[in-house]
Tab-separated table of C-alpha atoms and ligand atoms in Angstrom:
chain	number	residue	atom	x	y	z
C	283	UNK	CA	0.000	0.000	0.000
C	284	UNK	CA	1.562	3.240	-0.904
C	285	UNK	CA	1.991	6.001	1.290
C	286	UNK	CA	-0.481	8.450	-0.321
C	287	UNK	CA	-0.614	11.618	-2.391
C	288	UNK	CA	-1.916	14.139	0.731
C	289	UNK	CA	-2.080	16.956	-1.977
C	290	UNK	CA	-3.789	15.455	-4.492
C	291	UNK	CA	-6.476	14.174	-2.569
C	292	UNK	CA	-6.962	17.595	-1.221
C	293	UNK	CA	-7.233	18.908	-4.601
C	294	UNK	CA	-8.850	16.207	-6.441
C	295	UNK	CA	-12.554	17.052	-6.378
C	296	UNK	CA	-11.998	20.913	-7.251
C	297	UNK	CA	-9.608	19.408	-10.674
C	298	UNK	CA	-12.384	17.550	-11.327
C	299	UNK	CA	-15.178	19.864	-11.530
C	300	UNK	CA	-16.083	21.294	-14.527
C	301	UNK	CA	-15.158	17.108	-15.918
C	302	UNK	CA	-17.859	16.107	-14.041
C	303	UNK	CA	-20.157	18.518	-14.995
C	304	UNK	CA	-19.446	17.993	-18.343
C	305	UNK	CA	-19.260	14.382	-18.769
C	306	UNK	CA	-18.548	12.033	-15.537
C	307	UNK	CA	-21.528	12.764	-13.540
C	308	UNK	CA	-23.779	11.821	-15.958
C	309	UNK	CA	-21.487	8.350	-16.998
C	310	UNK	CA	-21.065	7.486	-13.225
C	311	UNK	CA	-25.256	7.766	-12.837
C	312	UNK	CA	-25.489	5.678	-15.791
C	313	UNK	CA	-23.206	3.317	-15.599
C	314	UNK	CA	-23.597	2.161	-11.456
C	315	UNK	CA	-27.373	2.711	-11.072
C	316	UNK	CA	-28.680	0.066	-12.753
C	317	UNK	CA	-25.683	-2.388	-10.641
C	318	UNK	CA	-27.525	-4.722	-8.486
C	319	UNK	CA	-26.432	-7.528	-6.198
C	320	UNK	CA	-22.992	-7.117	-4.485
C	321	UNK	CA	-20.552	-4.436	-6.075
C	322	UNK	CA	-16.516	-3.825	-5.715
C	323	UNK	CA	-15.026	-0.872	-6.260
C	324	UNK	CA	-11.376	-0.632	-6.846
C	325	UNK	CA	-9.278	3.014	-6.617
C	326	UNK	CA	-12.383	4.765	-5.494
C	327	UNK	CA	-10.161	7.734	-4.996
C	328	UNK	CA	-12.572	10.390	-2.968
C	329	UNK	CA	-15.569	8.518	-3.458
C	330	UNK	CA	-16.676	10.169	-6.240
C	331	UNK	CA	-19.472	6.991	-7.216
C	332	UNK	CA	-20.489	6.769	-4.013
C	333	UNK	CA	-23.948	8.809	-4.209
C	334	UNK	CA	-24.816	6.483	-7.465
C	335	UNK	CA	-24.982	3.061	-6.243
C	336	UNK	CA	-28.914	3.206	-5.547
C	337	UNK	CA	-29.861	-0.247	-6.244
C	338	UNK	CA	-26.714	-2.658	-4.989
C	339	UNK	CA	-27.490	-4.699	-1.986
C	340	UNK	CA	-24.115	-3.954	-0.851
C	341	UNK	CA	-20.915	-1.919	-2.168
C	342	UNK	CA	-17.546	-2.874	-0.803
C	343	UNK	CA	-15.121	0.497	-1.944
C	344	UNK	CA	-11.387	-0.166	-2.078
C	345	UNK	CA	-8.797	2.713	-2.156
C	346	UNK	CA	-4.788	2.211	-1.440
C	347	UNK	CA	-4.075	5.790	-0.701
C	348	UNK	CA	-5.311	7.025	3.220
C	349	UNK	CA	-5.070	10.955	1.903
C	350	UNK	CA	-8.211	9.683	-0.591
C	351	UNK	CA	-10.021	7.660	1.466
C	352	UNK	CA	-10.323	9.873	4.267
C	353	UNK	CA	-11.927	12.259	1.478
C	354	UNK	CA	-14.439	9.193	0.347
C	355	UNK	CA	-15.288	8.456	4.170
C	356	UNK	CA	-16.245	12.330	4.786
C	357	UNK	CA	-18.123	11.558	1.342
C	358	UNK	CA	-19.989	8.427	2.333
C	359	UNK	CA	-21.821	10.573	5.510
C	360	UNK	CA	-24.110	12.053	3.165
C	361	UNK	CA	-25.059	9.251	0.933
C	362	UNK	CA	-28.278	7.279	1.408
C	363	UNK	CA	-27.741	3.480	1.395
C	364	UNK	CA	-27.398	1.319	4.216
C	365	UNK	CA	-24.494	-1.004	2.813
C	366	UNK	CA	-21.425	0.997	1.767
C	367	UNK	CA	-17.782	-0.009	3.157
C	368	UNK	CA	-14.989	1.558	2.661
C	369	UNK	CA	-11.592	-0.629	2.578
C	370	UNK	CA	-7.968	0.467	2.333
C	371	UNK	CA	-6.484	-2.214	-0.378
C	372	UNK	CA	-5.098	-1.844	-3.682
C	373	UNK	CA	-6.492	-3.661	-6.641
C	374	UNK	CA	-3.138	-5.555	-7.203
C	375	UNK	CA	-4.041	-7.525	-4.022
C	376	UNK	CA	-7.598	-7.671	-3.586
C	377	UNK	CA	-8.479	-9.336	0.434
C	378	UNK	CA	-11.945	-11.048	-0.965
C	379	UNK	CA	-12.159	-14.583	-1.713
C	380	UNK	CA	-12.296	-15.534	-5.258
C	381	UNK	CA	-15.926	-15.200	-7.404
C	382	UNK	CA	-17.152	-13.155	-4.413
C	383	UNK	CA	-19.238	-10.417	-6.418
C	384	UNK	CA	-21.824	-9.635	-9.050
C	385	UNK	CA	-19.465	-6.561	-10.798
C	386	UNK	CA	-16.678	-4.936	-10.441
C	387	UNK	CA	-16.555	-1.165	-11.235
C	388	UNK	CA	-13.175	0.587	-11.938
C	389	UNK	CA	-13.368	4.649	-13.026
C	390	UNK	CA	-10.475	6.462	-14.522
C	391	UNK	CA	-8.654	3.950	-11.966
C	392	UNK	CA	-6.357	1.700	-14.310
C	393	UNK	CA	-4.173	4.472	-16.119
C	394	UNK	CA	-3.312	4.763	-12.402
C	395	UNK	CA	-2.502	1.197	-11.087
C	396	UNK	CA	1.021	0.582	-11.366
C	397	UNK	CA	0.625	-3.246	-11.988
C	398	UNK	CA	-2.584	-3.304	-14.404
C	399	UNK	CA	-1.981	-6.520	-15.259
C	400	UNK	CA	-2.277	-8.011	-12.129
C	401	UNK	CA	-4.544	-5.727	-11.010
C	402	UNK	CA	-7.073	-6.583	-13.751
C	403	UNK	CA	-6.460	-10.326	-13.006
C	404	UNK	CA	-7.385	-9.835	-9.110
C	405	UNK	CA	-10.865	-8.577	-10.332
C	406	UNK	CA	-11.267	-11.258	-12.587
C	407	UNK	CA	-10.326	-13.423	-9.576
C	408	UNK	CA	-12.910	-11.937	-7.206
C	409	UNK	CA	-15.972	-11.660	-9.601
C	410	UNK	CA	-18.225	-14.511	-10.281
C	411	UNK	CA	-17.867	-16.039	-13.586
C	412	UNK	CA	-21.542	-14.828	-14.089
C	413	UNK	CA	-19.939	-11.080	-12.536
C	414	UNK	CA	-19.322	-8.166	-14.996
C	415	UNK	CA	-16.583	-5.616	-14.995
C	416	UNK	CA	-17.558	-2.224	-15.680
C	417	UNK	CA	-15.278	0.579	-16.272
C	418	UNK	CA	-14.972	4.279	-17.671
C	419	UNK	CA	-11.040	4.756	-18.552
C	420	UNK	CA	-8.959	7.366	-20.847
C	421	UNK	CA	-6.815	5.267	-23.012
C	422	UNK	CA	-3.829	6.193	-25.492
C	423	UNK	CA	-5.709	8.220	-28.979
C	424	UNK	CA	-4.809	6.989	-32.328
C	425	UNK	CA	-2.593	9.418	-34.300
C	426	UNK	CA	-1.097	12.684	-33.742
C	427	UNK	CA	-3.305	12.746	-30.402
C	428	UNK	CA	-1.523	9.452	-29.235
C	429	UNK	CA	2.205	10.421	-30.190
C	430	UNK	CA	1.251	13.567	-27.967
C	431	UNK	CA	-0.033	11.701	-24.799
C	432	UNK	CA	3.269	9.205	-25.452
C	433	UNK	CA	5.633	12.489	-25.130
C	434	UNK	CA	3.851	13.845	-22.607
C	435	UNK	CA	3.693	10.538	-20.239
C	436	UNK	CA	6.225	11.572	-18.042
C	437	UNK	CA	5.500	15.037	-16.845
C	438	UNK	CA	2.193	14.244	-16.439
C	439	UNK	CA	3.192	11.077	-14.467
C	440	UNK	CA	4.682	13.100	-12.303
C	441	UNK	CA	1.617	15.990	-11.668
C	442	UNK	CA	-1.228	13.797	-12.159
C	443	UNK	CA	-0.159	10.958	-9.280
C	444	UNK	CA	1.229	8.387	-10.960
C	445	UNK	CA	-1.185	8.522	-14.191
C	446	UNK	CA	-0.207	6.774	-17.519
C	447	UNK	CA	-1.655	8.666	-19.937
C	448	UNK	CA	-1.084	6.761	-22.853
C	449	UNK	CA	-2.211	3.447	-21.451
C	450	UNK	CA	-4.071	0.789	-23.765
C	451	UNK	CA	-6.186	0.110	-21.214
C	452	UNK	CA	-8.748	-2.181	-23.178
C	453	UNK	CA	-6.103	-4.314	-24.523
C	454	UNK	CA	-5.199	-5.213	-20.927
C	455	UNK	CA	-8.646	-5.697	-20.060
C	456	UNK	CA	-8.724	-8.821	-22.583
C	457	UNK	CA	-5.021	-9.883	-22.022
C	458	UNK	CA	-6.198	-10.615	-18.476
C	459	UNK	CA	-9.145	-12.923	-19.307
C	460	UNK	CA	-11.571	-10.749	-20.168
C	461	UNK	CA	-14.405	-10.789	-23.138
C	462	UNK	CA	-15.844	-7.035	-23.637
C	463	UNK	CA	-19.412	-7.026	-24.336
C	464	UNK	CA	-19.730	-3.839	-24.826
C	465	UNK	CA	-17.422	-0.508	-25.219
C	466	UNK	CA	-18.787	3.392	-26.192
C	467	UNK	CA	-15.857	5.435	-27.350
C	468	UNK	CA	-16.511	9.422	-25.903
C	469	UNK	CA	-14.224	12.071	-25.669
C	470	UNK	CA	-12.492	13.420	-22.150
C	471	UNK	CA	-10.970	16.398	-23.096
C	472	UNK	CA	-8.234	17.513	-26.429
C	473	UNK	CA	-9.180	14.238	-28.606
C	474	UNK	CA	-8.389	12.277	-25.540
C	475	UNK	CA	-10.653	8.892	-25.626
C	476	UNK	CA	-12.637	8.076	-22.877
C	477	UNK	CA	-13.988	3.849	-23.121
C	478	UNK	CA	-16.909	3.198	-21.458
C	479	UNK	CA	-17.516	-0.823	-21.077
C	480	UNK	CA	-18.373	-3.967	-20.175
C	481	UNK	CA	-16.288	-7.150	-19.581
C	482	UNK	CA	-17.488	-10.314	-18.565
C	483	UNK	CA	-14.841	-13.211	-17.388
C	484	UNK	CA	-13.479	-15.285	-20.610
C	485	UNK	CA	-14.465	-18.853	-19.778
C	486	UNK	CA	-11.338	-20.854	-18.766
C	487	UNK	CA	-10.584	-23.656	-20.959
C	488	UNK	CA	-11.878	-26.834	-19.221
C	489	UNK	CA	-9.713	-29.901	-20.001
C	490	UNK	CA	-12.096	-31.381	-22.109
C	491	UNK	CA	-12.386	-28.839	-24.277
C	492	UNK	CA	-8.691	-28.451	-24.728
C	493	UNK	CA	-8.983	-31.824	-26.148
D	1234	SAM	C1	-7.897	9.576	-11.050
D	1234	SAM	S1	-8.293	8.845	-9.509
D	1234	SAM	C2	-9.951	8.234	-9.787
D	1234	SAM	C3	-10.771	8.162	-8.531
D	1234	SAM	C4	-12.234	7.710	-8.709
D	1234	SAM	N1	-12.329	6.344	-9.157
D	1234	SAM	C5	-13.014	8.626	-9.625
D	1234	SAM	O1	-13.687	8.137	-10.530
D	1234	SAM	O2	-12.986	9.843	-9.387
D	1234	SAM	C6	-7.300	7.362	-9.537
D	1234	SAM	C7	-7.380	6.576	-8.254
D	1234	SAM	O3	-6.698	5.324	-8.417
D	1234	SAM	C8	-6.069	5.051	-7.198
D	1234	SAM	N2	-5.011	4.041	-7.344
D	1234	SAM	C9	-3.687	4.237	-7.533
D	1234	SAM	N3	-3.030	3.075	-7.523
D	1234	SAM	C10	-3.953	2.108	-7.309
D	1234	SAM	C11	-3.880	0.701	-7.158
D	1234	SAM	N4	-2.715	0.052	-7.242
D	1234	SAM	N5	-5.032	0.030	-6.909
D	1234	SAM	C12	-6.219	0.688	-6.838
D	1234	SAM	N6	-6.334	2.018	-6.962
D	1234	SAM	C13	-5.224	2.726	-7.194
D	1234	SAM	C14	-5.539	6.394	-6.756
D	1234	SAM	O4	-5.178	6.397	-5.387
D	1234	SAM	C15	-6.725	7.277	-7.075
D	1234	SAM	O5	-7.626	7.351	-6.015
């Protein structure tokens, strides 16, 4: 677990204002209302989905960095559902037993995680093989948008907390055992593209059918 980013958790919700506004709030009501059954969260950062998980029996929120979860437990006072925990983990080492929820939710999380690989392979450990992955992640552009988010990775590695802003973030998503059912392509901000899916767990090869 990391030791934390105490300024950008302070700063986090006022950076994201005017994208919420604009685009996230509406995704995040979208996307996690209709979620029923029990949900995971992984880098829930200040709790920003918190107030939109109306229907799930129960929501189990993970975070790694104590500056951001502190924000997402002040959030969690004011939202309305009886079964919302909050859990300090990070995805690369989830502490659920495996096939232990209906879906999985991860927003603008993996350009973030340092180990997406195993990261995306925990959640595919921890959801039921009837679960479903749902995320809402920038990924690299194609082009002369792409060649700029590969020179800019570093310096804005360094400002944004650790974000990878030319990550292929739906190639990783199958590479780790995942089909995608279904993927919207919008638009965060300068040509940037934002993916908006669904995965559902690749069946694993039984031995018969290896045959
Ligand atoms: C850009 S913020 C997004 C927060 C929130 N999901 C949202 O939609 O506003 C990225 C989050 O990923 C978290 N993060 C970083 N490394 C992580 C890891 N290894 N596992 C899970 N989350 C991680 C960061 O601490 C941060 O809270």
């Amino acid at each position: 677990v990391p030791k934390g980013h105490r300024w950008h958790a302070s700063f986090y919700d006022r950076l994201m204002r005017s994208t919420e506004r604009r685009i996230m709030a509406d995704l995040r009501a979208r996307v996690l209302g209709p979620l029923e059954g029990t949900v995971l969260e992984v880098g829930a950062g200040t709790g920003a989905n918190l107030p939109y998980y109306t229907r799930a029996a129960r929501v189990v929120a993970t975070e790694p960095d104590p500056y951001m979860l502190e924000k997402a437990r002040e959030r969690l006072r004011d939202v309305n559902h009886p079964a919302i925990d909050l859990k300090l983990a990070s995805a690369e080492a989830l502490p659920f037993p495996d096939a232990s929820f209906d879906h999985a939710v991860a927003t603008l999380v993996f350009c973030t995680v340092p180990d997406p690989e195993r990261a995306l392979r925990e959640v595919r450990r921890v959801l039921k093989p009837t679960g479903r992955f749902h995320f809402v992640e920038h990924v690299r552009g194609e082009g002369l948008v792409g060649r700029v988010q590969d020179a800019l990775r570093p310096v804005w590695k360094f400002f944004a907390a650790g974000c990878v802003i030319n990550r292929r973030t739906a190639e990783l998503i199958e590479s780790a055992g995942f089909v995608i059912e279904s993927l919207e392509r919008r638009r965060l901000q300068f040509g940037v593209p934002l993916l908006v899916g669904v995965a559902r767990p690749a069946e694993r090869q039984s031995p018969a059918s290896a045959r």
